[in-house]
Every structure is written in structure tokens, then in C-alpha cells.
Coordinates of C-alpha atoms and ligand atoms in Angstrom, one line a residue:
M1 CA -38.0 29.1 -10.4
P2 CA -34.3 29.4 -11.6
T3 CA -32.9 27.9 -8.3
K4 CA -34.9 24.7 -8.9
S5 CA -33.8 24.1 -12.5
I6 CA -30.0 24.4 -12.2
I7 CA -29.0 21.6 -10.0
Y8 CA -29.8 18.4 -11.7
H9 CA -27.7 18.5 -14.9
G10 CA -24.4 16.9 -15.6
D11 CA -22.5 20.1 -16.2
S12 CA -21.1 22.2 -13.4
H13 CA -23.4 25.1 -12.5
R14 CA -23.0 28.4 -10.7
L15 CA -25.5 29.9 -8.4
T16 CA -26.0 33.5 -9.5
V17 CA -25.7 36.2 -6.9
E18 CA -29.4 36.9 -6.7
M19 CA -30.1 33.3 -5.9
K20 CA -27.8 33.2 -2.8
T21 CA -28.7 33.9 0.8
P22 CA -26.0 35.7 2.8
T23 CA -26.2 33.3 5.8
P24 CA -27.7 30.1 4.4
L25 CA -28.7 27.1 6.5
I26 CA -26.4 24.4 5.3
L27 CA -26.6 20.7 6.2
G28 CA -23.2 19.0 6.2
I29 CA -22.8 15.2 5.9
E30 CA -19.5 13.4 6.6
S31 CA -19.1 9.6 6.1
S32 CA -15.5 9.2 4.7
C33 CA -14.2 6.7 7.3
D34 CA -15.7 5.4 10.5
D35 CA -17.6 8.4 11.9
T36 CA -21.1 9.2 10.6
S37 CA -21.6 12.9 11.2
A38 CA -24.2 15.6 10.3
A39 CA -24.1 19.3 11.2
V40 CA -26.3 22.3 10.5
L41 CA -24.7 25.7 10.1
N42 CA -26.1 29.2 9.7
G43 CA -23.3 30.7 7.5
V44 CA -20.2 29.8 9.5
S45 CA -22.0 29.5 12.8
V46 CA -22.5 25.9 14.1
L47 CA -26.1 25.2 15.2
S48 CA -25.5 21.5 15.7
N49 CA -22.8 18.9 15.1
V50 CA -23.7 15.3 15.7
I51 CA -21.1 12.5 15.5
A52 CA -21.8 8.7 15.7
G53 CA -18.6 6.7 16.1
Q54 CA -18.5 3.0 15.2
S55 CA -17.3 0.8 18.1
V56 CA -17.6 -2.3 15.8
H57 CA -14.0 -1.7 14.6
E58 CA -12.4 -1.9 18.1
A59 CA -12.1 -5.6 18.1
Y60 CA -10.2 -5.6 14.8
G61 CA -7.6 -2.9 15.7
G62 CA -8.5 -0.8 12.6
V63 CA -11.4 0.2 10.4
V64 CA -13.0 -2.7 8.5
P65 CA -14.4 -1.0 5.3
E66 CA -17.4 -3.3 4.8
L67 CA -18.5 -2.9 8.4
A68 CA -18.0 0.8 8.2
S69 CA -20.4 1.2 5.2
R70 CA -23.0 -0.9 7.0
A71 CA -22.8 1.2 10.1
H72 CA -23.1 4.4 8.1
Q73 CA -26.2 3.0 6.5
Q74 CA -27.7 2.4 9.9
N75 CA -26.6 5.7 11.5
I76 CA -27.2 8.2 8.7
I77 CA -30.9 8.8 9.2
P78 CA -30.9 9.1 13.0
V79 CA -27.7 11.3 12.9
I80 CA -29.2 13.7 10.3
D81 CA -32.5 13.8 12.2
K82 CA -30.7 14.7 15.4
A83 CA -28.6 17.3 13.8
L84 CA -31.7 19.0 12.4
K85 CA -33.5 18.7 15.8
D86 CA -30.5 20.0 17.8
A87 CA -30.3 23.0 15.4
G88 CA -34.1 23.7 15.7
V89 CA -34.2 23.6 11.9
D90 CA -36.8 21.9 9.7
K91 CA -35.4 20.3 6.6
E92 CA -37.6 22.5 4.4
Q93 CA -35.7 25.5 5.7
L94 CA -32.3 24.3 4.5
H95 CA -30.7 26.2 1.6
A96 CA -28.0 23.6 0.6
I97 CA -26.5 20.3 1.4
A98 CA -22.7 19.7 1.6
F99 CA -21.2 16.3 1.6
T100 CA -17.7 14.7 1.6
R101 CA -16.7 13.5 -1.8
G102 CA -13.3 12.1 -0.9
P103 CA -10.7 11.0 0.0
G104 CA -11.9 8.1 2.0
L105 CA -13.4 4.6 1.9
L106 CA -15.5 4.4 -1.3
G107 CA -18.3 2.3 0.3
S108 CA -18.5 4.7 3.2
L109 CA -18.5 7.8 1.0
L110 CA -21.2 6.4 -1.2
V111 CA -23.6 6.2 1.8
G112 CA -23.2 9.9 2.5
I113 CA -23.1 11.0 -1.1
S114 CA -26.3 9.0 -2.1
F115 CA -28.1 10.4 0.9
A116 CA -27.1 14.0 0.1
K117 CA -28.1 13.6 -3.5
A118 CA -31.5 12.1 -2.6
M119 CA -32.2 14.9 -0.1
S120 CA -31.1 17.6 -2.5
L121 CA -33.5 16.2 -5.1
G122 CA -36.3 15.9 -2.6
L123 CA -35.9 19.4 -1.2
R124 CA -34.9 20.9 -4.6
I125 CA -31.8 22.7 -3.1
P126 CA -28.2 22.8 -4.3
L127 CA -25.6 20.2 -3.6
L128 CA -22.0 21.2 -2.5
E129 CA -19.1 18.7 -2.8
V130 CA -16.3 19.0 -0.2
D131 CA -12.8 17.6 -0.1
H132 CA -12.3 16.0 3.4
L133 CA -8.7 17.3 3.7
Q134 CA -9.5 20.9 2.8
A135 CA -12.4 20.6 5.3
H136 CA -10.0 19.7 8.1
V137 CA -8.1 23.0 7.4
L138 CA -11.3 25.1 6.9
A139 CA -12.6 23.9 10.4
H140 CA -10.5 26.9 11.6
F141 CA -13.2 29.2 10.1
L142 CA -16.1 27.8 12.1
Q143 CA -17.7 29.9 14.8
D144 CA -19.5 28.6 17.8
P145 CA -20.4 30.3 21.1
N146 CA -18.1 28.1 23.1
W147 CA -15.0 28.9 21.0
Q148 CA -13.7 32.5 21.2
H149 CA -11.1 32.9 18.4
Q150 CA -10.0 34.8 15.4
P151 CA -9.7 32.6 12.3
P152 CA -6.2 32.5 10.7
E153 CA -5.3 35.1 8.1
F154 CA -4.2 34.1 4.6
P155 CA -1.7 33.0 3.7
F156 CA -1.1 30.6 6.6
L157 CA 0.6 27.2 7.1
C158 CA -1.5 24.3 8.4
L159 CA -0.1 21.0 9.5
T160 CA -2.9 18.5 8.7
V161 CA -2.4 15.3 10.6
S162 CA -5.0 12.6 10.5
G163 CA -5.3 8.8 10.4
G164 CA -4.8 8.7 6.7
H165 CA -2.8 11.8 5.9
T166 CA 0.1 14.0 7.1
Q167 CA 0.8 17.1 5.1
I168 CA 2.0 20.7 5.4
V169 CA -0.4 23.0 3.5
L170 CA 0.2 26.5 2.4
V171 CA -3.3 28.0 2.6
K172 CA -3.6 31.0 0.3
S173 CA -7.4 31.2 0.2
H174 CA -10.3 29.0 1.1
F175 CA -9.8 26.8 -1.9
D176 CA -6.2 27.6 -3.0
M177 CA -4.1 25.2 -0.9
E178 CA -0.7 24.1 -1.9
I179 CA 0.7 20.9 -0.3
V180 CA 4.4 21.8 0.4
G181 CA 5.2 18.6 2.3
K182 CA 3.6 15.2 2.9
T183 CA 4.3 11.7 4.2
I184 CA 5.9 9.3 1.7
D185 CA 4.5 6.3 3.6
D186 CA 2.4 6.1 6.8
A187 CA 0.4 9.0 8.3
A188 CA 1.2 10.2 11.8
G189 CA -2.2 8.9 13.0
E190 CA -1.4 5.5 11.5
A191 CA 1.9 5.5 13.5
F192 CA 0.0 6.1 16.7
D193 CA -2.7 3.5 15.8
K194 CA -0.2 0.8 14.7
A195 CA 2.0 1.2 17.7
A196 CA -1.1 1.1 20.0
K197 CA -2.1 -2.2 18.3
V198 CA 1.3 -3.7 19.0
M199 CA 0.9 -2.8 22.6
G200 CA -2.5 -4.4 22.7
L201 CA -4.3 -1.0 23.2
T202 CA -7.8 -0.3 21.7
Y203 CA -8.5 1.4 18.4
P204 CA -8.1 4.3 17.7
G205 CA -4.8 4.3 19.6
G206 CA -3.9 8.0 19.4
P207 CA -6.1 9.2 22.2
V208 CA -5.2 6.1 24.4
I209 CA -1.5 6.7 24.0
D210 CA -2.0 10.4 24.7
R211 CA -3.8 9.5 28.0
L212 CA -1.3 6.8 29.1
A213 CA 1.7 9.0 28.3
Q214 CA 0.7 11.5 30.9
D215 CA 2.2 9.2 33.6
G216 CA 5.3 8.3 31.5
D217 CA 8.8 9.6 30.9
S218 CA 9.2 10.8 27.3
K219 CA 13.0 10.3 27.5
A220 CA 12.8 6.7 28.8
F221 CA 13.4 5.2 25.3
S222 CA 14.5 6.5 22.0
F223 CA 13.3 5.4 18.5
A224 CA 14.6 6.0 15.0
K225 CA 13.8 9.3 13.4
P226 CA 13.7 9.6 9.6
N227 CA 16.1 11.5 7.5
I228 CA 14.0 12.6 4.6
P229 CA 14.9 15.6 2.4
N230 CA 12.8 18.7 1.9
L231 CA 9.5 19.0 3.8
D232 CA 8.3 15.4 3.5
Y233 CA 7.7 13.0 6.3
S234 CA 8.1 9.3 6.8
F235 CA 6.8 7.2 9.7
S236 CA 7.3 3.6 8.6
G237 CA 10.9 3.5 10.0
L238 CA 9.7 4.6 13.4
K239 CA 7.0 1.9 13.3
T240 CA 9.6 -0.8 12.6
S241 CA 12.0 0.6 15.2
F242 CA 9.3 0.5 17.8
L243 CA 8.3 -3.1 16.8
Y244 CA 11.9 -4.4 16.9
F245 CA 12.6 -2.7 20.2
L246 CA 9.5 -4.4 21.8
R247 CA 10.4 -7.8 20.3
D248 CA 14.0 -7.6 21.7
Q249 CA 12.8 -6.5 25.1
M250 CA 10.1 -9.1 25.3
A251 CA 12.5 -11.9 24.4
H252 CA 14.0 -11.6 28.0
T253 CA 11.2 -9.7 29.8
P254 CA 7.8 -11.1 28.6
D255 CA 5.8 -8.6 30.5
F256 CA 7.8 -5.6 29.3
I257 CA 4.9 -3.8 27.6
E258 CA 2.7 -4.2 30.6
T259 CA 5.4 -2.9 33.0
H260 CA 6.6 0.0 30.8
K261 CA 3.4 1.1 29.1
A262 CA 3.4 4.7 30.2
D263 CA 7.1 5.2 29.3
L264 CA 6.6 3.5 26.0
C265 CA 3.6 5.7 25.2
A266 CA 5.3 8.9 26.3
S267 CA 8.5 8.1 24.4
L268 CA 6.7 7.2 21.2
Q269 CA 4.4 10.2 21.4
S270 CA 7.3 12.6 21.9
T271 CA 9.2 11.1 18.9
I272 CA 6.2 11.5 16.6
V273 CA 5.6 15.1 17.8
E274 CA 9.3 16.0 17.3
I275 CA 9.2 14.6 13.8
L276 CA 6.1 16.5 13.0
M277 CA 7.3 19.8 14.5
A278 CA 10.8 19.7 13.0
K279 CA 9.5 19.8 9.4
F280 CA 6.7 22.2 10.3
E281 CA 9.2 24.6 11.7
K282 CA 11.4 24.2 8.6
A283 CA 8.3 25.0 6.5
I284 CA 7.5 28.1 8.6
R285 CA 11.0 29.4 8.1
Q286 CA 10.7 28.8 4.4
Y287 CA 7.3 30.5 3.8
P288 CA 6.5 34.0 4.9
V289 CA 3.4 33.6 7.0
N290 CA 2.2 35.2 10.2
D291 CA -0.3 32.5 11.2
I292 CA 0.3 28.8 11.8
A293 CA -2.3 26.1 12.5
I294 CA -2.8 22.4 13.1
A295 CA -5.8 20.3 12.1
G296 CA -7.0 16.7 11.8
G297 CA -7.4 14.0 14.4
V298 CA -3.8 14.0 15.6
S299 CA -4.1 17.7 16.3
A300 CA -6.1 16.7 19.4
N301 CA -2.8 15.4 20.8
S302 CA -1.9 17.3 24.0
V303 CA 1.9 17.3 23.4
L304 CA 1.5 18.4 19.8
R305 CA -0.8 21.2 20.9
N306 CA 1.6 22.4 23.5
S307 CA 4.5 22.2 21.0
L308 CA 2.7 24.4 18.5
T309 CA 1.9 27.0 21.2
A310 CA 5.6 27.0 22.3
L311 CA 6.8 27.3 18.8
G312 CA 4.5 30.2 18.1
E313 CA 5.8 32.0 21.1
K314 CA 9.4 31.3 20.2
I315 CA 9.2 32.5 16.6
N316 CA 6.5 35.1 17.2
K317 CA 3.7 33.6 15.0
K318 CA 0.0 33.6 15.7
T319 CA -1.0 29.9 16.5
H320 CA -4.4 28.3 15.9
L321 CA -5.7 25.2 17.6
L322 CA -9.1 23.7 17.1
P323 CA -11.4 22.7 20.0
L324 CA -11.1 18.9 20.3
R325 CA -14.6 18.4 18.8
Y326 CA -13.4 19.9 15.5
T327 CA -10.1 18.0 15.3
T328 CA -11.3 14.5 14.5
D329 CA -13.8 13.9 11.7
N330 CA -17.0 16.0 12.0
A331 CA -19.6 17.4 9.6
A332 CA -19.3 21.0 10.9
M333 CA -16.1 21.3 8.9
I334 CA -17.8 19.8 5.8
A335 CA -20.7 22.3 6.2
V336 CA -18.4 25.3 6.6
S337 CA -16.4 24.3 3.5
G338 CA -19.8 23.9 1.7
F339 CA -20.7 27.4 2.8
F340 CA -17.6 28.9 1.2
K341 CA -18.5 27.0 -2.0
Y342 CA -22.0 28.3 -1.8
Q343 CA -20.8 31.8 -1.4
N344 CA -18.7 31.4 -4.5
G345 CA -21.5 29.7 -6.5
M346 CA -19.5 26.4 -6.7
I347 CA -22.3 23.9 -6.7
T348 CA -22.1 20.3 -7.9
N349 CA -24.7 18.0 -9.3
Q350 CA -26.2 14.5 -9.2
L351 CA -23.3 13.0 -11.2
A352 CA -20.7 13.6 -8.4
K353 CA -18.7 10.5 -7.8
P354 CA -16.6 9.6 -4.7
Y355 CA -12.8 9.4 -4.8
S356 CA -10.7 7.4 -2.6
R357 CA -7.4 9.2 -3.0
Q358 CA -6.6 12.9 -2.7
Q359 CA -7.2 14.7 -6.0
R360 CA -4.4 17.3 -6.3
Ligands
LIG1 O1 -9.0 13.2 11.3 P1 -9.4 11.9 11.8 O2 -10.6 11.8 12.8 O3 -9.7 10.9 10.7 C1 -9.0 10.8 9.5 O4 -9.4 11.7 8.6 O5 -8.2 9.9 9.4 O6 -8.1 11.3 12.5 C2 -8.1 10.1 13.2 C3 -6.7 9.9 13.8 C4 -6.5 8.5 14.4 O7 -5.3 8.0 13.8 C5 -6.4 8.7 15.9 O8 -5.6 7.8 16.5 C6 -5.8 10.1 15.9 O9 -6.5 10.8 14.8 N1 -6.0 10.8 17.1 C7 -5.0 11.1 18.0 C8 -5.6 11.8 19.1 N2 -6.9 11.8 18.9 C9 -7.2 11.2 17.7 N3 -3.7 10.9 17.9 C10 -2.9 11.3 18.9 N4 -3.4 11.9 20.0 C11 -4.7 12.2 20.2 N5 -5.2 12.7 21.3
LIG2 ZN1 -10.3 13.2 8.8

């Protein structure tokens, strides 16, 4: 059978039209950082999306790569098993397997990639490689019964904000994405996580700061904002400014953090969001788009979400927010990206290697 013979060679191959199913059952596997996730989609419709986090990193205030790979190894079989069961799909029914190739931690990526390759060989179905950052954007094309929405129309601008990346992307088609601005140092999520660590909060710090900030005054303190040309970002100055401010305050008030936690969180959060939105607004004025979106873990942030909605109303653009479950790392976004590759016959093979840094 032709479908069985094309997937194992070293060259890139294309599925021919007659081999494709219009709404294939695709298993997605995500293991780029510290979440092991598997999802089953029927076309773009989510049938299941299982995510196993790794609490082992909490004690270290950040992800420990070696521990992450080990946890992926332990989690991957039960997570995939649960995703198939939740979807009511037998593995023999799958049409293709999509996996995250990068960017991410190499040891973590290898667990998902090796598993996907073995499964594709065993089931004799095509393998689809997915870029994690493109997948964060393409999460906007998912459909699920608990999310009523219209996907963004091309071209649109997406602010992708995660633990490792911060970038403004001009999305011209599913796979034609131009990065028009990016951070020159830390990512926005890193700024949240590092500030949280300094305040003695648990990892990941973003959601904790978001929660504590609800009782705080966002104008209580002010921190340095970067002055970077064009559409690029910088967060390392803010981190230093926050650190020095705390050091100075604690020199005469040792319990300063404890007694001002909510105000510190609210002020830091609003500074990060203002930095993010100022450049995003600049980009929107520069590129003629009707639709604007945010994606990635930090797009779960309540203040950032409200700011995007307010901006959309102010400048009359259609705004797109993801349900929280599709903001942070998840395999549904990997599977939907795989689906678009499947539709375009863009299949990969057993020689696919992980990459740690963004390939563009
Ligand atoms: O996309 P993601 O799950 O992983 C990466 O690809 O990096 O993003 C994780 C980041 C972490 O830095 C975490 O602190 C941040 O997303 N995050 C938040 C919120 N929820 C997650 N940051 C601010 N507010 C939140 N509610
Ligand atoms: Zn991510």
C-alpha cells in the first residue's frame, strides 16, 4: 500500500491527495519543557487534551532539564493512553502522529520525538513535525464544544508570550509567519517567574502573581521600562530594577515583601503588560490587519487579556483570546498544527531531530 511505504525514508515526502482523509484522527504529543501532553483531534476538533505537569521543579524555582526528561519518560505512556481513552479512539484508528520538534529542552523533546517515531512505525502511519511557537499561534484554529469562536482571518498579528519567548508575529497563512518584533533578552514569562522567585513565590510565578495582584494597587510602585527601538522587547532591565528596589526596601524594612506582596505583584504585572501592549499597539498601527491575537502561557494573564480586549475596542480590531487551557503548553495545539501539515502533505520521517532554538 502506498501510504505504508512512504514514511520511513530519509528524504521529505508528500502525502498525495488520494491518500488523505478530510478529517483525520491525529494524535499530538508535546514534551518541549515541563508539561507532558497528548491530544486527539478529529480534523481541528479536540476530542481529548491531557496535560501532566511536573511538580518536581517547584522546589528549584525553575525547570531542571534532567528532571524534566525523566518525568516525561514516566508520564508519556499514561498520558497518551488517557488521551486515546478520553477521545474514545483506538490507536489503530489514528491517521497520523504530530510531535513537537522544537524549540525546547533537547532531553525533553527527545522523549516525545522518540515515542512518536516508534508509534508511527508500529502503526505504519505518517509522522508530522511541529514547531512549538507556530503551534501556540495555531491554537487559535482549534474547535471544541466549550469554545464558541471564529478563528482569526489572515493576515493577523499575534503576540506570542511564553516562558521562553516573546514575539510579535505577522501571520500570513498557517505556515507563513513573519516575526516582526522579539525580545532581545528575557521573555515576558521569565520576567514573571524570576520576579516571583525573588519574592519567594512558587514556580511558575506568572499565575501566582496574577492571583495575588488582584488584591493589590498597580500604581503602588513604578519600575524601569525599556527604551528599545523598533518592535523589539527587553525585560532584563525591569528584572534588575525590581531586584534593586526590593533590596533597598528590605535594608530598612526586612519584612517588606511580606507586607507589600499584593502591591508588588500588581505593580510588576501592570508594568510587564504595559511594555507588552505598547509595542503590540505600535505593530498593529504599522501592519494593516483586522484581527489581533495573543497566545502562549502569559496570554493567560488576566490584565493582559483585558488590555487586548480594550485595545481592540479602541482601535476597532477583532480580538482573539484563547481559553486558558490552550494558552499554556498543550498537545491540542500540536495536533492542530499537524493537521494543517497533513492537509498540505507536509509529512516528516524517522530522521527528524529536535532543535533547542527557534529555526527561522
Ligand atoms: O507557553 P508556556 O506554557 O510554556 C513555554 O512555552 O514557555 O508558558 C509558560 C509561562 C510561564 O512563564 C508562566 O509563568 C506563564 O507562562 N504564565 C503566566 C500566567 N499563566 C502562565 N504569566 C502571567 N500570568 C498568568 N496567568
Ligand atoms: Zn509554550
